[in-house]
Amino acid sequence: MSDRKLPRLLQTPAVLLLLVWMLIPLGMTLYFSFIRYVLNSLRRPEWTTPSFSNWRGFGNYEFVLKSKDFLFAIQNSLFIVCSILFLTVILGVLIAVLINKSFPGQGIVRVLLISPFFVMPAVNAVLWINMILDPVLGLQGIAVGGINDMITGLKDAPLVGWFFSMWPELHPISFRATQTSAYAVIIMVTWQWTPFAVLIFMTSLQSEDQQQKEAAVLDGANTWSQFRFLTLPHLARPIAIVVMIQAIFHLSLYAEIEIVSRGNGNKNLPYLIGEFANNNIGAASATGIFAVILANIVAIFLLRMIGKTLME
Amino acid sequence: MGRIVLKNVTKTFGETQVIPPLDLTIEDGEFAVFVGPSGCGKSTLLRMIAGLEDLTSGAIEIEGEDATDVPPAKRGLAMVFQSYALYPHMSVRKNIGFPLRMAKMEQPEIDERVETAAKSLNLMDYLDRKPADLSGGQRQRVAIGRAIVREPEAFLFDEPLSNLDAALRVGMRLEIGELHERLKTTMIYVTHDQVEAMTMANKIVVLRAGVIEQVGSPLELYHKPRNVFVAGFIGSPKMNIFSGTEAEKMGAATIGIRPEHTGVSMTDGMWKGRVGVAEHLGSDTFIHVHDTGLADMITVRITGDIAVKHGDTIYLTPQADQIHKFDAQGLRI
Ligand SMILES: Nc1ncnc2c1ncn2[C@@H]1O[C@H](COP(=O)(O)OP(=O)(O)O)[C@@H](O)[C@H]1O
Ligand SMILES: [Mg+2]
């Protein structure tokens, strides 16, 4: 027995630390979500200190559920997360398969591909929204303007002028608008996280058995069948890992949403928590608990789906 | 059917020539074994026939038609790899059926052919398992099953038994032999193990550094090795080969005598020596004899048992008509 006690004893600090690390924030969130707790109230100053005497039961939850942005925030969270996952996984697999073949300059291309991952999220958002997506000053504005100028010029050209004069003038998209701000976030986060997917998939591709491929070639499998029946199943586990990690990260997106449109037309649960937390800590905590539940549902659902479709 | 002709084929990897110009014909229905030490180019040659490696020069003909530039899948050949190369995510059933599925065959016919193959290979109970849940021998059989469902013109085996333990290897050897008897399809089998070559082949191709040293039936190679290399490579235990005055007396630069063609006596004989280790197998006894003045060690194989001890003096007499003589170039006289 004593030979087991020592390892247990040595593990204890780490386990305790982990428990404290996870349980205290969760416990406090739960506690706050069941009491009335606001930062500032002239009318009810007793609510500004957390205490069991301010018990509210599920009142905060009801309040959050009935608030006008809650359902939208959940839908929007799912929309953003799923879109990013879909795009990063597809782009990641394609790029990983492409650069897995050896070609000149492979090393440099790989380093360049990974580099977006080293940009800080807030910087990433500022760069994209101001320098790339801006309808006037960004690359988008410049490109659309350039195309328009070119078409206008061609309208006066002999012979083909009539053809171009029938073309419409292109309008740049404003990505800060209510209708489009979610797309801007999806684009910039996809750009930033695709390298992560590429990196993981590439590592996995390098461990792919070459003799299996040769056997498949002899069995008459073309490039697509080899990809579909050997490479994709081989990537199932790394895809699950990429999806899991990203789902957890992107459910808590904040900086990008704040910088693109300050939540205008584009709120997710963390953003909603932030808005509540300006004053109503109780409601913010209840929203936080909803976020935990949502994250778990999403994770389980996604894993099931990947397991079914790829493992056959 | 599956007659395979190699004409002047060569293979170069970068600067090194692995296969110098080589000609070889494998007749339809033959069981040909490529045998040679590791790294001599057996796998490379087999992969060239399969189409997995391009030829540097030369041509390959399969069934009288030039196949040099035909893609692997269109050559009508099936290959069994040393690592089995099963598809890990598919069940045994899907693995075996994969080539048929790729050939766009109807599902009912695929099922039927897979079941027939599985029955003949004793795999019926494992059809729904994944390769990871099978033993080495079962995996090997799945790999063979995947090859036979295609009904190929020829089978190519690359050291298919070297990942199995000794007992299983003997069993699988027999099974592959049976398979050949039953299907009568051309088979090309690569191994570095001369026992496998001797027991399975109709035709053995002995390779050294990409060069064919000899082609012939097992017994031809055993009785009439063309040179010293083949003499030493074929047969177990190895032929005793030595040069020196004893060889010159017989008018050869080098002579060889197989362990089983040497008589022993405790009283008199042609060569005197001292018994080293004696291995008693019951049916046979291998005696390793030292201090004969011929070679470091002479191995003798006696049928049955004989009472010798370490250090005993022993006399050896080779059977005169079984002595192999080679000239200074190592070629048979
Ligand atoms: N793809 C390759 N690139 C360079 N050299 C190779 C390659 N494949 C095999 N070789 C070389 O060719 C020789 C023969 O290899 P191989 O045919 O695998 O031998 P065997 O199967 O007889 O053991 C070896 O010296 C090996 O190093
Ligand atoms: Mg080999």
XYZ file of C-alpha atoms and ligand atoms in Angstrom:
673
model
C 0.000 0.000 0.000
C 2.702 2.475 0.954
C 4.206 2.306 -2.544
C 0.982 3.861 -3.795
C 0.753 6.513 -1.099
C 3.855 8.366 -2.169
C 2.819 8.973 -5.799
C -0.630 10.016 -4.571
C 0.947 12.415 -2.115
C 3.152 13.894 -4.808
C 0.191 14.347 -7.135
C -1.870 16.126 -4.512
C -0.564 19.688 -5.000
C -1.168 19.572 -8.737
C -4.630 18.111 -8.323
C -5.503 20.649 -5.648
C -4.218 23.489 -7.776
C -6.286 22.306 -10.720
C -9.379 21.998 -8.547
C -8.893 25.457 -7.107
C -8.124 26.798 -10.561
C -11.311 25.454 -12.104
C -13.763 25.090 -9.277
C -13.435 28.503 -7.649
C -14.291 30.546 -10.756
C -17.074 28.126 -11.664
C -18.395 28.153 -8.120
C -18.324 31.932 -7.930
C -20.066 32.245 -11.271
C -22.762 29.840 -10.094
C -23.126 31.741 -6.816
C -23.410 35.149 -8.499
C -25.901 33.771 -11.010
C -28.342 32.958 -8.211
C -28.179 36.275 -6.362
C -28.961 39.852 -7.149
C -25.573 41.509 -7.611
C -25.051 44.828 -9.398
C -22.065 47.140 -9.425
C -24.035 50.323 -8.992
C -27.494 50.981 -7.661
C -28.651 54.150 -5.988
C -32.101 52.701 -5.290
C -30.955 49.343 -3.814
C -27.460 49.841 -2.409
C -27.621 46.432 -0.618
C -27.408 44.670 -4.031
C -23.923 46.019 -4.644
C -22.324 43.514 -2.277
C -22.722 39.800 -2.998
C -24.618 38.056 -0.243
C -26.987 35.105 0.194
C -29.602 37.499 1.536
C -29.967 38.796 -2.023
C -30.960 35.315 -3.257
C -32.842 35.480 -6.535
C -33.203 31.779 -7.486
C -33.503 31.364 -11.232
C -34.515 34.996 -11.584
C -31.271 35.996 -13.323
C -31.653 33.107 -15.767
C -35.207 34.144 -16.545
C -34.083 37.708 -17.035
C -31.337 36.628 -19.453
C -33.644 34.274 -21.359
C -36.163 37.050 -21.841
C -33.638 39.709 -22.819
C -33.942 40.602 -26.464
C -30.404 39.729 -27.514
C -30.058 36.320 -25.879
C -31.462 34.066 -28.600
C -29.738 36.114 -31.255
C -26.434 35.860 -29.403
C -26.697 32.075 -29.220
C -27.600 31.751 -32.884
C -24.843 34.143 -33.827
C -22.297 32.301 -31.658
C -23.152 29.047 -33.398
C -23.144 30.656 -36.816
C -19.722 32.211 -36.333
C -18.151 29.132 -34.740
C -19.528 26.661 -37.262
C -18.589 28.836 -40.232
C -15.038 29.230 -38.963
C -14.733 25.501 -38.266
C -16.072 24.586 -41.681
C -13.740 26.984 -43.490
C -10.596 26.276 -41.481
C -10.989 22.504 -41.738
C -11.594 22.537 -45.494
C -8.872 25.090 -46.208
C -6.550 23.369 -43.730
C -6.946 19.952 -45.359
C -6.535 21.356 -48.872
C -3.446 23.396 -48.038
C -1.888 20.606 -45.972
C -2.343 18.101 -48.809
C -0.938 20.607 -51.316
C 2.206 21.532 -49.413
C 2.835 17.994 -48.206
C 4.287 17.187 -51.649
C 7.875 18.319 -51.919
C 8.539 21.367 -54.084
C 11.264 24.022 -54.241
C 10.905 26.690 -51.550
C 8.850 24.362 -49.381
C 10.463 25.555 -46.146
C 9.730 29.232 -46.762
C 6.183 28.542 -47.873
C 5.550 26.571 -44.707
C 6.887 29.318 -42.445
C 4.827 31.939 -44.281
C 1.736 29.807 -43.966
C 2.140 29.488 -40.233
C 2.820 33.186 -39.627
C -0.809 34.445 -39.274
C -1.013 32.370 -36.135
C 1.553 34.617 -34.450
C -0.534 37.785 -34.912
C -2.443 38.879 -31.822
C -6.235 38.651 -32.219
C -6.838 42.365 -31.607
C -4.094 43.346 -34.034
C -5.474 40.876 -36.539
C -8.912 42.488 -36.265
C -7.559 46.036 -36.584
C -5.464 45.105 -39.604
C -8.287 43.347 -41.394
C -11.054 45.830 -40.736
C -8.973 48.935 -41.478
C -6.412 47.868 -44.044
C -8.083 45.078 -45.965
C -11.855 45.142 -45.596
C -12.355 48.923 -45.385
C -14.642 49.950 -48.248
C -12.665 53.112 -49.010
C -9.119 52.895 -47.695
C -8.689 49.123 -47.417
C -7.532 46.717 -50.099
C -11.158 45.965 -50.800
C -12.007 49.594 -51.518
C -8.889 50.034 -53.648
C -9.556 46.846 -55.604
C -13.212 47.634 -56.235
C -12.309 51.199 -57.201
C -9.619 49.928 -59.557
C -11.978 47.516 -61.260
C -14.599 50.220 -61.649
C -12.040 52.622 -63.148
C -10.864 49.954 -65.552
C -14.402 49.176 -66.697
C -15.195 52.882 -67.105
C -12.092 53.228 -69.221
C -13.057 50.257 -71.364
C -16.552 51.634 -71.982
C -15.108 54.098 -74.498
C -12.963 51.505 -76.213
C -13.764 50.783 -79.859
C -15.479 47.492 -80.761
C -15.794 46.095 -77.207
C -16.992 49.277 -75.520
C -20.669 48.310 -75.802
C -19.920 45.082 -73.936
C -18.364 46.817 -70.948
C -20.912 49.611 -70.889
C -23.471 47.000 -69.965
C -21.512 46.035 -66.853
C -22.770 47.405 -63.528
C -20.647 49.525 -61.282
C -19.337 47.477 -58.369
C -19.933 48.654 -54.822
C -17.585 47.783 -51.997
C -19.117 46.021 -49.010
C -19.054 47.788 -45.690
C -18.026 45.150 -43.186
C -18.867 47.248 -40.150
C -22.561 47.224 -41.009
C -25.166 45.357 -38.982
C -25.708 42.809 -41.751
C -22.066 42.076 -42.508
C -20.062 42.469 -39.307
C -20.313 38.740 -38.519
C -18.799 37.911 -41.914
C -15.848 40.183 -41.224
C -15.186 38.321 -37.972
C -15.495 34.963 -39.733
C -13.049 36.022 -42.457
C -10.384 37.355 -40.110
C -10.545 34.465 -37.642
C -10.487 31.933 -40.476
C -7.365 33.610 -41.839
C -5.752 33.461 -38.443
C -6.664 29.904 -37.548
C -6.248 28.095 -40.851
C -2.480 27.817 -40.181
C -3.236 25.987 -36.964
C -5.294 23.441 -38.873
C -2.654 23.185 -41.605
C 0.057 22.569 -39.048
C -1.820 19.764 -37.335
C -2.975 18.127 -40.562
C 0.495 18.333 -42.093
C 2.048 16.554 -39.125
C -0.550 13.852 -39.456
C -0.066 13.520 -43.224
C 3.610 12.884 -42.687
C 2.808 9.822 -40.633
C 0.602 8.401 -43.381
C 1.687 4.946 -44.497
C 3.106 5.096 -48.016
C 2.703 1.377 -48.666
C -1.034 1.706 -48.113
C -1.048 4.316 -50.844
C 0.879 2.034 -53.155
C -1.483 -0.818 -52.398
C -4.381 1.497 -53.217
C -2.716 2.531 -56.484
C -2.433 -1.134 -57.453
C -6.032 -1.677 -56.388
C -7.041 0.916 -58.948
C -7.732 3.874 -56.664
C -7.284 7.226 -58.372
C -6.019 10.316 -56.573
C -9.473 11.247 -55.364
C -10.242 7.759 -54.031
C -6.901 7.655 -52.256
C -7.766 10.962 -50.637
C -11.305 9.922 -49.794
C -10.653 6.406 -48.514
C -7.167 6.686 -47.035
C -6.151 10.271 -46.324
C -9.465 11.583 -44.969
C -10.010 8.684 -42.520
C -6.385 9.076 -41.492
C -7.116 12.750 -40.769
C -10.311 12.058 -38.815
C -8.635 12.292 -35.446
C -6.624 15.460 -36.134
C -9.768 17.027 -37.595
C -11.603 16.189 -34.376
C -8.794 17.796 -32.400
C -8.796 20.941 -34.531
C -12.585 21.212 -34.291
C -12.641 20.719 -30.531
C -9.911 23.211 -29.759
C -11.278 25.805 -32.134
C -14.861 25.380 -30.976
C -13.780 26.153 -27.431
C -11.646 29.113 -28.503
C -14.153 30.664 -30.869
C -17.167 30.394 -28.598
C -15.361 33.034 -26.552
C -14.426 35.417 -29.369
C -14.475 38.966 -28.080
C -11.762 41.282 -29.372
C -12.697 40.859 -33.027
C -16.379 41.547 -32.363
C -15.579 44.593 -30.290
C -13.195 46.043 -32.867
C -15.281 45.356 -35.966
C -18.627 46.757 -34.860
C -18.842 47.004 -31.064
C -21.392 44.247 -31.146
C -23.574 46.039 -33.642
C -25.507 43.265 -35.387
C -22.989 40.763 -34.153
C -23.188 39.634 -30.560
C -22.172 36.312 -29.134
C -22.551 35.037 -25.587
C -19.241 36.460 -24.300
C -20.124 39.832 -25.777
C -23.493 39.676 -24.090
C -21.777 38.796 -20.825
C -19.573 41.829 -21.313
C -22.596 44.054 -21.835
C -24.389 42.739 -18.757
C -21.207 42.984 -16.727
C -21.217 46.756 -17.155
C -23.550 46.671 -14.219
C -25.527 43.476 -13.699
C -23.060 40.829 -12.494
C -25.889 38.418 -11.637
C -27.207 38.391 -15.200
C -23.690 38.236 -16.609
C -22.973 35.166 -14.457
C -26.185 33.474 -15.546
C -25.194 34.109 -19.171
C -21.791 32.617 -18.371
C -23.458 29.421 -17.154
C -25.480 29.305 -20.373
C -22.211 29.674 -22.274
C -20.696 26.703 -20.429
C -23.735 24.593 -21.290
C -23.629 25.693 -24.917
C -19.923 24.882 -25.208
C -20.530 21.361 -23.924
C -23.437 20.738 -26.262
C -21.462 22.018 -29.234
C -18.426 19.909 -28.374
C -20.396 16.684 -27.980
C -22.427 17.294 -31.107
C -19.408 18.110 -33.259
C -17.418 15.100 -32.099
C -20.292 12.737 -32.802
C -20.719 14.173 -36.269
C -17.048 13.881 -37.187
C -16.805 10.374 -35.821
C -19.772 9.240 -37.898
C -18.920 10.822 -41.217
C -15.203 10.173 -41.433
C -14.699 6.841 -39.717
C -17.367 5.213 -41.905
C -2.077 -15.537 -69.348
C 0.563 -14.082 -67.085
C 3.856 -14.364 -68.947
C 6.205 -11.601 -67.846
C 9.292 -10.641 -69.815
C 11.918 -8.140 -68.681
C 14.087 -6.840 -71.507
C 17.301 -5.076 -70.692
C 15.729 -3.241 -67.756
C 17.875 -0.992 -65.578
C 17.176 1.160 -62.553
C 19.239 4.033 -61.250
C 18.498 5.975 -58.056
C 20.334 9.266 -58.395
C 23.880 8.221 -59.164
C 23.760 4.613 -58.027
C 22.751 1.912 -60.430
C 20.724 -0.571 -58.432
C 19.795 -2.809 -61.365
C 22.322 -3.130 -64.199
C 20.849 -4.282 -67.543
C 18.828 -7.407 -66.790
C 16.860 -9.878 -68.897
C 14.402 -12.343 -67.429
C 11.379 -14.318 -68.542
C 8.764 -15.666 -66.167
C 6.483 -18.170 -67.823
C 2.747 -18.302 -67.355
C 1.724 -20.161 -64.220
C 5.214 -20.265 -62.841
C 6.080 -19.707 -59.180
C 9.204 -17.607 -59.490
C 11.180 -16.611 -56.425
C 13.669 -13.740 -56.392
C 16.167 -14.503 -53.689
C 19.299 -12.699 -52.604
C 20.839 -10.888 -49.677
C 19.162 -7.727 -48.331
C 19.705 -4.665 -50.452
C 20.416 -6.572 -53.663
C 17.487 -4.985 -55.503
C 14.794 -7.654 -55.240
C 12.090 -5.265 -54.058
C 13.130 -2.684 -56.616
C 12.800 -5.248 -59.389
C 9.393 -6.353 -58.136
C 8.195 -2.768 -57.838
C 9.329 -2.112 -61.378
C 7.236 -5.049 -62.562
C 4.282 -3.724 -60.531
C 4.724 -0.264 -62.008
C 5.418 1.419 -58.670
C 8.925 2.347 -59.882
C 9.669 3.667 -63.355
C 12.283 1.903 -65.431
C 15.425 3.901 -66.095
C 15.683 2.039 -69.382
C 14.487 -1.194 -70.952
C 11.032 -2.659 -71.363
C 8.566 -4.899 -69.565
C 6.141 -7.139 -71.390
C 3.131 -8.695 -69.714
C 1.235 -11.288 -71.730
C 3.063 -10.367 -74.882
C 2.096 -6.701 -74.659
C 4.432 -3.888 -73.827
C 3.567 -2.706 -70.322
C 6.493 -0.357 -69.749
C 4.307 2.744 -69.608
C 1.071 1.124 -68.479
C -0.069 2.518 -65.101
C 0.130 0.049 -62.175
C -3.598 -0.533 -61.834
C -3.936 -1.454 -65.513
C -1.248 -4.132 -65.487
C -3.519 -6.734 -63.973
C -1.076 -7.526 -61.198
C -1.828 -7.818 -57.489
C 0.795 -7.234 -54.860
C 1.117 -8.372 -51.246
C 3.380 -6.151 -49.187
C 5.677 -7.056 -46.335
C 3.824 -4.658 -44.029
C 0.509 -6.024 -45.400
C -0.540 -2.413 -46.193
C -4.119 -3.061 -45.101
C -6.423 -0.054 -44.921
C -6.690 0.517 -41.166
C -10.059 2.278 -41.149
C -11.874 -0.393 -43.129
C -13.225 -3.723 -41.967
C -11.764 -6.919 -43.390
C -14.753 -7.131 -45.715
C -14.162 -3.615 -47.053
C -10.426 -4.221 -47.342
C -10.872 -7.306 -49.469
C -13.607 -5.683 -51.526
C -11.708 -2.441 -52.099
C -10.171 -3.296 -55.502
C -13.598 -4.412 -56.741
C -15.210 -1.243 -55.465
C -12.548 0.765 -57.270
C -13.377 -1.221 -60.403
C -16.994 -0.022 -59.990
C -18.349 -3.540 -59.591
C -21.945 -3.997 -58.353
C -22.266 -4.431 -54.585
C -23.909 -7.905 -54.684
C -21.098 -9.250 -56.833
C -18.490 -7.651 -54.579
C -20.100 -9.328 -51.565
C -20.135 -12.665 -53.302
C -16.500 -12.513 -54.364
C -15.374 -11.289 -50.954
C -17.176 -14.177 -49.267
C -15.658 -16.704 -51.648
C -12.182 -15.359 -50.990
C -12.797 -15.167 -47.244
C -13.999 -18.770 -47.178
C -10.936 -20.037 -48.972
C -8.712 -18.142 -46.554
C -10.591 -19.024 -43.361
C -11.511 -15.423 -42.713
C -15.291 -15.785 -42.485
C -15.358 -15.112 -38.731
C -13.332 -11.938 -39.031
C -15.059 -10.128 -41.887
C -16.346 -7.312 -39.712
C -13.187 -6.752 -37.735
C -10.684 -4.013 -38.319
C -7.083 -4.961 -39.232
C -5.851 -3.766 -35.839
C -7.899 -6.527 -34.179
C -6.283 -9.338 -36.172
C -3.169 -11.425 -35.579
C -0.217 -11.227 -37.942
C -1.192 -14.362 -39.807
C -4.777 -13.186 -40.226
C -3.627 -9.820 -41.537
C -1.446 -11.625 -43.997
C -4.416 -13.624 -45.187
C -6.514 -10.489 -45.588
C -3.749 -9.023 -47.749
C -3.775 -12.184 -49.844
C -7.572 -12.061 -49.999
C -7.412 -8.508 -51.315
C -5.064 -9.758 -54.005
C -7.052 -12.807 -55.102
C -10.478 -11.143 -55.440
C -9.127 -9.195 -58.377
C -8.303 -12.416 -60.223
C -5.026 -10.927 -61.415
C -2.766 -12.170 -64.195
C 0.026 -12.516 -61.685
C 0.651 -12.134 -57.965
C 3.628 -10.242 -56.623
C 4.749 -10.961 -53.066
C 7.396 -8.843 -51.339
C 8.756 -10.771 -48.349
C 5.215 -11.505 -47.193
C 6.227 -13.808 -44.364
C 9.102 -11.945 -42.774
C 6.899 -10.281 -40.136
C 5.531 -13.618 -38.910
C 6.995 -15.903 -36.292
C 8.725 -19.089 -37.390
C 5.841 -21.513 -36.825
C 3.330 -19.313 -38.618
C 5.777 -18.814 -41.453
C 5.876 -22.532 -42.197
C 2.069 -22.659 -42.210
C 1.663 -19.645 -44.483
C 4.332 -21.026 -46.805
C 2.207 -24.090 -47.327
C -0.936 -22.011 -47.773
C 0.643 -19.869 -50.455
C 1.926 -23.035 -52.130
C -1.600 -24.484 -52.050
C -2.969 -21.239 -53.444
C -0.603 -21.483 -56.382
C -1.563 -25.089 -57.046
C -5.224 -24.138 -56.972
C -5.138 -20.934 -59.017
C -2.275 -21.849 -61.345
C -1.608 -18.128 -61.655
C 1.865 -16.725 -62.172
C 3.441 -15.722 -58.887
C 6.572 -13.753 -58.259
C 7.789 -14.010 -54.726
C 10.618 -12.014 -53.197
C 12.526 -13.271 -50.175
C 15.960 -13.164 -48.650
C 15.355 -16.578 -47.092
C 16.700 -19.383 -49.260
C 14.556 -21.955 -47.419
C 11.419 -20.189 -48.613
C 12.856 -20.057 -52.101
C 13.750 -23.748 -52.146
C 10.432 -24.939 -50.746
C 8.080 -22.804 -52.839
C 9.624 -22.058 -56.201
C 9.397 -23.645 -59.618
C 12.040 -21.201 -60.669
C 14.539 -19.451 -58.474
C 16.244 -16.254 -59.557
C 19.338 -15.625 -57.449
C 20.283 -11.959 -57.345
C 23.378 -10.226 -56.095
C 23.789 -6.450 -56.354
C 21.083 -6.332 -59.014
C 22.767 -8.973 -61.165
C 21.153 -12.338 -61.833
C 23.642 -14.946 -60.669
C 21.607 -17.945 -61.745
C 18.104 -18.917 -62.790
C 16.880 -22.435 -62.349
C 14.743 -24.931 -60.505
C 15.540 -25.450 -56.815
C 17.268 -28.747 -57.468
C 19.296 -27.355 -60.358
C 20.596 -24.659 -58.072
C 21.276 -27.190 -55.378
C 23.099 -29.676 -57.549
C 24.685 -27.406 -60.113
C 25.319 -23.948 -58.657
C 26.770 -21.833 -61.426
C 29.265 -20.059 -59.191
C 30.593 -19.807 -55.670
C 28.011 -17.212 -54.616
C 25.042 -19.386 -55.523
C 26.750 -22.423 -54.016
C 27.130 -20.620 -50.714
C 23.700 -19.026 -50.786
C 21.535 -22.055 -51.553
C 21.364 -24.902 -49.067
C 21.141 -25.111 -45.306
C 23.453 -25.508 -43.511
C 25.715 -23.637 -45.908
C 28.041 -25.467 -48.288
C 31.642 -25.689 -47.051
C 33.718 -23.724 -49.534
C 37.496 -23.451 -49.461
C 40.503 -22.979 -51.660
C 44.141 -23.982 -51.183
C 46.223 -27.079 -51.808
C 43.318 -29.452 -51.251
C 41.403 -27.635 -54.014
C 44.388 -27.517 -56.346
C 44.817 -31.278 -55.939
C 41.380 -31.610 -57.517
C 42.255 -29.210 -60.288
C 40.146 -26.270 -59.091
C 40.738 -22.870 -57.531
C 37.919 -23.365 -55.067
C 35.934 -26.411 -54.086
C 32.705 -26.829 -52.181
C 31.134 -29.754 -50.435
C 27.729 -29.742 -48.807
C 27.493 -30.761 -45.147
C 25.192 -33.652 -46.065
C 27.689 -35.035 -48.601
C 30.481 -35.583 -46.138
C 30.976 -38.889 -44.363
C 32.484 -39.056 -40.872
C 34.499 -41.633 -39.044
C 36.256 -41.681 -35.688
C 39.145 -43.782 -37.028
C 40.139 -42.869 -40.557
C 39.233 -40.619 -43.485
C 40.482 -38.021 -45.926
C 40.600 -34.971 -43.633
C 41.344 -34.963 -39.928
C 39.745 -32.456 -37.585
C 38.557 -31.711 -34.078
C 34.908 -31.652 -33.100
C 33.642 -28.232 -32.039
C 29.957 -27.846 -31.301
C 27.702 -30.765 -32.196
C 24.020 -29.918 -32.636
C 21.798 -32.942 -32.039
C 18.399 -32.477 -33.656
C 17.351 -36.099 -33.287
C 16.708 -36.685 -36.946
C 20.042 -35.117 -37.868
C 23.244 -34.109 -36.244
C 25.229 -31.049 -37.327
C 28.889 -31.294 -36.387
C 31.113 -28.239 -36.643
C 34.665 -29.434 -37.230
C 37.729 -27.271 -36.598
C 41.464 -27.566 -37.264
C 41.085 -29.350 -40.588
C 43.503 -26.989 -42.305
C 40.872 -26.395 -44.981
C 38.726 -23.611 -43.592
C 38.006 -22.162 -40.167
C 35.177 -24.551 -39.752
C 33.658 -27.392 -41.743
C 30.042 -28.276 -41.106
C 28.918 -31.859 -41.490
C 25.400 -33.183 -41.445
C 24.779 -36.750 -40.371
C 21.429 -38.461 -40.618
C 20.412 -39.806 -37.240
C 22.493 -39.539 -34.115
C 26.158 -40.069 -33.492
C 28.061 -40.088 -30.238
C 30.657 -37.322 -30.514
C 31.884 -34.932 -27.867
C 33.483 -31.541 -27.983
C 37.214 -31.982 -28.646
C 37.029 -35.479 -30.139
C 39.209 -36.187 -33.148
C 37.144 -36.879 -36.234
C 37.859 -37.869 -39.843
C 35.869 -36.493 -42.786
C 35.501 -38.016 -46.249
C 33.617 -36.092 -48.953
C 31.554 -38.035 -51.476
C 33.722 -37.743 -54.567
C 30.857 -37.184 -57.007
C 29.350 -34.424 -54.869
C 32.333 -32.112 -54.842
C 31.681 -28.781 -56.586
C 34.690 -27.323 -58.365
C 35.097 -23.679 -59.279
C 37.772 -21.854 -61.283
C 39.673 -18.729 -60.280
C 36.750 -16.520 -61.386
C 34.463 -18.469 -59.096
C 32.632 -20.136 -61.998
C 31.682 -23.807 -61.975
C 34.032 -26.147 -63.774
N 13.747 5.120 -53.409
C 15.064 4.813 -53.327
N 15.994 5.799 -53.413
C 17.309 5.505 -53.345
N 17.807 4.274 -53.186
C 16.960 3.250 -53.095
C 15.528 3.473 -53.149
N 14.913 2.278 -53.041
C 15.898 1.363 -52.899
N 17.116 1.943 -52.939
C 18.414 1.242 -52.861
O 18.405 0.210 -53.795
C 19.015 -0.950 -53.278
C 18.095 -2.132 -53.418
O 17.006 -1.976 -52.557
P 15.846 -3.056 -52.447
O 15.338 -3.349 -53.806
O 14.875 -2.560 -51.460
O 16.629 -4.300 -51.871
P 16.045 -5.685 -51.318
O 14.573 -5.669 -51.457
O 16.710 -6.714 -52.157
O 16.497 -5.777 -49.903
C 19.388 -0.650 -51.849
O 20.764 -0.375 -51.816
C 18.584 0.576 -51.515
O 19.317 1.403 -50.638
Mg 13.049 -5.687 -49.964
